[in-house]
Coordinates of C-alpha atoms in Angstrom, one line a residue:
K18 CA 0.0 -0.1 -0.1
T19 CA 1.5 3.7 -0.7
A20 CA 0.7 6.1 1.7
H21 CA -1.1 9.9 0.0
K22 CA 1.1 12.7 0.6
P23 CA -1.3 15.9 0.5
D24 CA 0.7 18.5 -0.8
F25 CA 1.8 21.4 1.9
F26 CA 3.2 24.3 1.1
L27 CA 4.0 27.2 3.6
T28 CA 4.7 30.1 0.6
G29 CA 5.0 29.8 -3.0
S30 CA 1.7 30.3 -5.4
N31 CA 0.4 27.2 -3.4
G32 CA 1.2 28.3 0.1
I33 CA -1.2 28.3 2.5
F34 CA -0.7 31.8 3.9
I35 CA -1.0 33.5 0.0
E36 CA -4.9 34.3 0.8
F37 CA -4.1 36.0 4.0
S38 CA -3.6 39.6 4.0
T39 CA -0.2 41.2 4.9
E40 CA -1.6 42.3 7.9
F41 CA -2.6 39.1 9.3
I42 CA 0.3 37.3 8.7
F43 CA 3.2 40.4 10.3
R44 CA 0.9 40.4 13.3
A45 CA 0.9 36.3 13.9
W46 CA 4.2 35.9 13.3
D47 CA 5.3 38.9 14.6
V48 CA 7.5 40.3 11.9
S49 CA 7.4 43.8 9.7
E50 CA 5.3 44.2 7.2
I51 CA 8.3 44.4 4.5
I52 CA 9.2 41.1 5.9
S53 CA 5.6 39.3 5.9
K54 CA 5.5 40.3 2.4
T55 CA 8.5 38.7 1.3
L56 CA 7.9 35.6 3.0
V57 CA 4.6 35.2 1.2
S58 CA 5.6 36.5 -2.2
S59 CA 9.5 35.8 -2.8
Q60 CA 8.8 32.1 -4.0
P61 CA 6.6 32.2 -7.2
G62 CA 6.6 28.9 -7.7
N63 CA 5.5 25.8 -6.1
D64 CA 7.2 22.4 -5.4
I65 CA 11.0 22.1 -6.0
V66 CA 12.8 25.5 -6.0
K67 CA 16.4 26.5 -6.9
L68 CA 18.5 28.1 -4.7
S69 CA 20.4 31.2 -5.5
P70 CA 24.1 30.8 -5.6
G71 CA 25.7 30.9 -2.0
V72 CA 22.3 30.3 0.1
K73 CA 23.7 28.3 2.9
F74 CA 21.6 26.3 5.2
P75 CA 22.2 26.4 9.1
E76 CA 24.2 23.6 10.2
P77 CA 22.3 21.7 13.1
N78 CA 23.6 22.2 16.6
K79 CA 24.5 18.7 17.5
D80 CA 24.6 19.9 21.0
L81 CA 20.6 20.4 21.3
F82 CA 20.4 16.4 19.8
K83 CA 22.7 14.7 23.2
G84 CA 20.4 12.6 25.1
T85 CA 17.3 12.4 22.5
A86 CA 18.1 9.4 20.0
L87 CA 20.0 6.4 20.8
N88 CA 20.5 3.7 18.1
C89 CA 19.2 0.7 19.7
E90 CA 21.2 -1.6 16.7
E91 CA 24.5 -0.3 17.4
A92 CA 24.2 0.5 21.6
S93 CA 25.5 -2.2 24.0
L94 CA 23.2 -4.8 25.0
D95 CA 21.7 -5.5 28.6
V96 CA 20.9 -9.0 28.0
N97 CA 22.9 -11.3 25.5
I98 CA 21.6 -15.0 25.4
K99 CA 23.6 -16.6 22.6
G100 CA 21.0 -18.6 20.5
G101 CA 18.1 -17.1 22.5
R102 CA 17.5 -12.8 22.9
K103 CA 19.1 -9.6 22.9
V104 CA 17.9 -7.1 24.6
V105 CA 18.6 -3.3 24.9
V106 CA 16.6 -1.5 27.7
L107 CA 16.6 2.6 27.2
N108 CA 16.3 4.1 30.6
T109 CA 17.3 7.6 31.8
K110 CA 21.4 6.3 31.8
N111 CA 21.6 5.8 27.9
L112 CA 18.6 8.0 26.6
P113 CA 17.9 10.9 29.0
L114 CA 14.5 11.9 27.1
V115 CA 13.0 9.0 28.8
G116 CA 13.0 10.9 31.7
E117 CA 11.6 13.9 30.3
V118 CA 8.6 11.7 28.2
G119 CA 8.0 9.6 31.6
L120 CA 8.1 5.9 29.8
G121 CA 10.8 3.3 29.6
A122 CA 11.5 1.2 26.7
D123 CA 13.1 -1.9 25.4
L124 CA 13.8 -3.7 22.1
V125 CA 14.2 -7.3 22.1
R126 CA 15.4 -9.6 19.7
L127 CA 14.8 -13.4 19.8
D128 CA 16.7 -15.8 17.9
G129 CA 15.0 -18.7 15.6
S130 CA 12.9 -21.0 18.5
A131 CA 14.3 -18.9 21.2
M132 CA 11.7 -18.1 24.0
C133 CA 11.2 -15.1 25.8
S134 CA 9.5 -16.3 29.3
P135 CA 7.0 -14.0 31.0
G136 CA 8.6 -11.0 32.9
F137 CA 6.9 -10.1 35.8
S138 CA 7.2 -6.2 36.9
C139 CA 8.6 -5.5 40.1
D140 CA 7.2 -1.7 40.6
S141 CA 3.6 -2.3 38.5
S142 CA 4.8 -1.1 35.1
L143 CA 2.6 -2.1 32.4
Q144 CA 4.0 -3.0 29.1
V145 CA 2.8 -2.6 25.4
I146 CA 4.7 -4.5 22.9
Y147 CA 4.6 -3.8 19.4
I148 CA 6.0 -6.5 17.0
V149 CA 8.5 -4.8 14.4
K150 CA 9.5 -8.0 12.7
G151 CA 9.0 -11.8 12.1
S152 CA 6.8 -13.8 13.5
G153 CA 6.0 -15.7 16.8
R154 CA 3.5 -17.8 19.1
A155 CA 2.2 -15.9 22.3
Q156 CA 0.3 -17.5 25.6
V157 CA -1.8 -16.0 28.2
V158 CA -2.5 -18.1 31.2
G159 CA -5.3 -17.1 33.9
A160 CA -5.5 -16.6 37.3
D161 CA -6.7 -19.9 37.7
G162 CA -3.3 -21.4 35.8
K163 CA -5.2 -22.5 32.4
R164 CA -4.3 -21.0 29.3
V165 CA -6.4 -18.8 27.9
L166 CA -5.1 -17.6 24.7
E167 CA -2.6 -19.3 22.8
V168 CA -2.1 -16.9 19.4
M169 CA 0.4 -16.1 16.5
V170 CA 2.0 -12.3 16.4
K171 CA 3.5 -11.1 13.6
A172 CA 4.8 -7.9 12.7
D173 CA 2.7 -4.4 13.1
N174 CA 0.6 -6.4 16.0
L175 CA 0.6 -4.7 19.7
F176 CA 0.3 -7.4 22.1
I177 CA 1.0 -7.6 25.7
V178 CA 2.4 -11.0 27.1
S179 CA 5.4 -13.3 26.7
M180 CA 6.3 -14.8 23.4
I181 CA 8.0 -18.1 21.5
A182 CA 9.6 -17.5 18.3
D183 CA 8.7 -19.2 14.9
P184 CA 11.7 -22.0 14.0
D185 CA 12.9 -19.0 11.8
G186 CA 12.8 -16.3 14.4
L187 CA 11.2 -12.7 14.8
I188 CA 13.5 -10.5 12.7
T189 CA 12.9 -11.0 8.7
K190 CA 11.5 -13.5 10.7
I191 CA 13.6 -13.4 13.9
P192 CA 11.5 -12.1 16.5
L193 CA 12.0 -8.2 17.2
W194 CA 9.5 -6.1 19.1
F195 CA 9.7 -2.6 20.8
T196 CA 8.1 -2.2 23.8
I197 CA 6.7 1.0 25.6
I198 CA 6.9 0.8 29.6
T199 CA 4.8 3.0 31.9
K200 CA 7.7 3.8 34.3
I201 CA 11.2 5.8 33.4
N202 CA 13.4 3.5 34.9
I203 CA 11.9 -0.2 34.6
Y204 CA 12.9 -3.3 36.8
F205 CA 11.5 -6.5 35.7
R206 CA 12.8 -10.2 36.1
N207 CA 11.6 -13.6 34.3

């Protein structure tokens, strides 16, 4: 399925501000009337524009992004069981943004036929698990100890309990999922 992307232009002949009065624009943006006219009318075309020679884009301030991103594929593993599972836990130590958002997270990758046993939160955290790649089997046992659900999960499913991977695994068939957790720094036992 291809996604439909509507056009959205701030300026130019199809820009969203083209029909607003100059007064509205300079008051809304808190700029002078001359600057507001320039903002609205300086790009006569739409879509792709050619920049004048010598125009340079500002360089991003890399200090602003510290603590807001972590490459889970390259991060050191918190759990690494050969032939089993690999886990990267996101917390305030390796991703300070977690503290700002108020949620923790982890990325779990299961090798083929590996199992992730049920995890029990020590602090009543809840987990919402999104299956990123692959497929596997999940089981739910009720309070009386009887299995109440056994279901196959696959990419793009949301799930909330433990899983067993198919023989091919959950990443391009090796189980891989991303979990959002309702506590900042999480404490789980398996």
